[in-house]
Amino acid sequence: MSSANDEDDIPKLSAATLALLGDFYSEREQNKQQFEDLKAQKEDERLQTPLSMTLFTEDWNASQFWYSDETAVLLAEQLLRDSTKETRIAVVSAPSVFIQLKNILVRGN
């Protein structure tokens, strides 16, 4: 048997909060699409424009480390310092370092 009090116990979001949540989901989908476009462009091997952090957003469900541009460049340079054409580098959970690493490779430094 249901009563009016049972319905009062159901949490409800205000209209403003629902609008913000809708904006969040919309922005997340736009970022996902931009990332997929970037991925397709990279697979086409014609990526010559510098990457920026605007294409990558923080994933609250993942453990990620975000560095300043200066620190990310330093880390990327250290990764490349003794690398050869056969070297494989994985940048895990550090999107800002990945961006700088790719930008250095595109510039050919």
C-alpha atoms as a printed R data frame, in Angstrom:
    type eleno elety resid chain resno      x      y       z
1   ATOM     1    CA   MET     A     1  0.000  0.000   0.000
2   ATOM     2    CA   SER     A     2  1.410  3.369  -1.034
3   ATOM     3    CA   SER     A     3  0.836  6.599   0.751
4   ATOM     4    CA   ALA     A     4  1.536 10.259   0.081
5   ATOM     5    CA   ASN     A     5  4.410 10.097   2.563
6   ATOM     6    CA   ASP     A     6  6.172  7.465   0.423
7   ATOM     7    CA   GLU     A     7  6.210  9.897  -2.505
8   ATOM     8    CA   ASP     A     8  7.706 12.608  -0.299
9   ATOM     9    CA   ASP     A     9 10.696 10.327   0.387
10  ATOM    10    CA   ILE     A    10 11.658 10.158  -3.303
11  ATOM    11    CA   PRO     A    11 14.495 12.632  -3.980
12  ATOM    12    CA   LYS     A    12 13.727 15.188  -6.667
13  ATOM    13    CA   LEU     A    13 15.977 17.656  -8.454
14  ATOM    14    CA   SER     A    14 14.966 21.247  -8.970
15  ATOM    15    CA   ALA     A    15 14.394 22.522 -12.512
16  ATOM    16    CA   ALA     A    16 17.638 24.525 -12.332
17  ATOM    17    CA   THR     A    17 19.606 21.459 -11.246
18  ATOM    18    CA   LEU     A    18 18.042 19.355 -13.990
19  ATOM    19    CA   ALA     A    19 19.006 22.036 -16.536
20  ATOM    20    CA   LEU     A    20 22.616 22.025 -15.277
21  ATOM    21    CA   LEU     A    21 22.698 18.246 -15.442
22  ATOM    22    CA   GLY     A    22 21.391 18.385 -19.006
23  ATOM    23    CA   ASP     A    23 24.115 20.909 -19.901
24  ATOM    24    CA   PHE     A    24 26.745 18.636 -18.347
25  ATOM    25    CA   TYR     A    25 25.589 15.634 -20.371
26  ATOM    26    CA   SER     A    26 25.402 17.717 -23.557
27  ATOM    27    CA   GLU     A    27 28.940 19.039 -23.061
28  ATOM    28    CA   ARG     A    28 30.174 15.520 -22.327
29  ATOM    29    CA   GLU     A    29 28.690 14.270 -25.607
30  ATOM    30    CA   GLN     A    30 30.247 17.173 -27.532
31  ATOM    31    CA   ASN     A    31 33.654 16.394 -25.999
32  ATOM    32    CA   LYS     A    32 33.240 12.726 -26.848
33  ATOM    33    CA   GLN     A    33 32.452 13.625 -30.475
34  ATOM    34    CA   GLN     A    34 35.455 15.974 -30.686
35  ATOM    35    CA   PHE     A    35 37.677 13.218 -29.336
36  ATOM    36    CA   GLU     A    36 36.305 10.714 -31.868
37  ATOM    37    CA   ASP     A    37 36.935 13.239 -34.664
38  ATOM    38    CA   LEU     A    38 40.501 13.696 -33.413
39  ATOM    39    CA   LYS     A    39 40.973  9.939 -33.258
40  ATOM    40    CA   ALA     A    40 39.776  9.562 -36.855
41  ATOM    41    CA   GLN     A    41 42.081 12.375 -37.958
42  ATOM    42    CA   LYS     A    42 45.033 10.707 -36.214
43  ATOM    43    CA   GLU     A    43 44.247  7.368 -37.819
44  ATOM    44    CA   ASP     A    44 44.417  9.236 -41.112
45  ATOM    45    CA   GLU     A    45 47.977 10.298 -40.098
46  ATOM    46    CA   ARG     A    46 47.489 13.898 -41.177
47  ATOM    47    CA   LEU     A    47 47.464 15.433 -37.728
48  ATOM    48    CA   GLN     A    48 49.691 18.472 -38.022
49  ATOM    49    CA   THR     A    49 47.915 20.941 -35.766
50  ATOM    50    CA   PRO     A    50 48.913 21.204 -32.108
51  ATOM    51    CA   LEU     A    51 46.642 19.511 -29.615
52  ATOM    52    CA   SER     A    52 45.183 21.357 -26.655
53  ATOM    53    CA   MET     A    53 43.630 20.364 -23.371
54  ATOM    54    CA   THR     A    54 40.251 21.671 -24.564
55  ATOM    55    CA   LEU     A    55 39.753 18.324 -26.320
56  ATOM    56    CA   PHE     A    56 40.309 16.398 -23.126
57  ATOM    57    CA   THR     A    57 38.159 16.701 -20.072
58  ATOM    58    CA   GLU     A    58 38.634 15.324 -16.623
59  ATOM    59    CA   ASP     A    59 36.913 12.003 -16.096
60  ATOM    60    CA   TRP     A    60 35.651 11.920 -12.530
61  ATOM    61    CA   ASN     A    61 35.550  8.120 -12.684
62  ATOM    62    CA   ALA     A    62 39.212  7.745 -13.629
63  ATOM    63    CA   SER     A    63 42.416  8.394 -11.779
64  ATOM    64    CA   GLN     A    64 44.102 11.129 -13.778
65  ATOM    65    CA   PHE     A    65 47.045 13.433 -13.159
66  ATOM    66    CA   TRP     A    66 46.874 16.938 -14.597
67  ATOM    67    CA   TYR     A    67 50.049 19.013 -14.830
68  ATOM    68    CA   SER     A    68 50.806 22.608 -15.766
69  ATOM    69    CA   ASP     A    69 51.995 23.094 -19.355
70  ATOM    70    CA   GLU     A    70 55.541 23.679 -18.134
71  ATOM    71    CA   THR     A    71 55.630 20.449 -16.111
72  ATOM    72    CA   ALA     A    72 53.913 18.454 -18.857
73  ATOM    73    CA   VAL     A    73 56.490 19.636 -21.423
74  ATOM    74    CA   LEU     A    74 59.337 18.719 -19.072
75  ATOM    75    CA   LEU     A    75 57.916 15.229 -18.499
76  ATOM    76    CA   ALA     A    76 57.300 14.713 -22.234
77  ATOM    77    CA   GLU     A    77 60.850 15.790 -23.049
78  ATOM    78    CA   GLN     A    78 62.204 13.349 -20.463
79  ATOM    79    CA   LEU     A    79 60.178 10.529 -22.010
80  ATOM    80    CA   LEU     A    80 61.667 11.310 -25.416
81  ATOM    81    CA   ARG     A    81 65.224 12.040 -24.289
82  ATOM    82    CA   ASP     A    82 66.753  8.601 -24.964
83  ATOM    83    CA   SER     A    83 64.017  7.189 -27.158
84  ATOM    84    CA   THR     A    84 64.582  5.765 -30.629
85  ATOM    85    CA   LYS     A    85 62.207  5.118 -33.543
86  ATOM    86    CA   GLU     A    86 61.609  1.661 -32.074
87  ATOM    87    CA   THR     A    87 60.762  2.990 -28.608
88  ATOM    88    CA   ARG     A    88 57.134  2.690 -27.546
89  ATOM    89    CA   ILE     A    89 55.875  5.088 -24.906
90  ATOM    90    CA   ALA     A    90 52.592  4.756 -23.046
91  ATOM    91    CA   VAL     A    91 51.223  7.774 -21.228
92  ATOM    92    CA   VAL     A    92 48.637  6.458 -18.811
93  ATOM    93    CA   SER     A    93 46.402  8.691 -16.699
94  ATOM    94    CA   ALA     A    94 48.234 11.897 -17.632
95  ATOM    95    CA   PRO     A    95 46.353 13.642 -20.455
96  ATOM    96    CA   SER     A    96 48.336 16.868 -20.148
97  ATOM    97    CA   VAL     A    97 51.637 14.986 -20.657
98  ATOM    98    CA   PHE     A    98 50.150 13.083 -23.607
99  ATOM    99    CA   ILE     A    99 49.155 16.384 -25.262
100 ATOM   100    CA   GLN     A   100 52.645 17.839 -24.870
101 ATOM   101    CA   LEU     A   101 54.298 14.626 -26.059
102 ATOM   102    CA   LYS     A   102 52.174 14.592 -29.221
103 ATOM   103    CA   ASN     A   103 52.855 18.290 -29.833
104 ATOM   104    CA   ILE     A   104 56.612 17.759 -29.542
105 ATOM   105    CA   LEU     A   105 56.407 14.868 -32.015
106 ATOM   106    CA   VAL     A   106 54.347 16.929 -34.475
107 ATOM   107    CA   ARG     A   107 56.857 19.775 -34.300
108 ATOM   108    CA   GLY     A   108 59.691 17.293 -34.829
109 ATOM   109    CA   ASN     A   109 61.747 18.457 -31.845
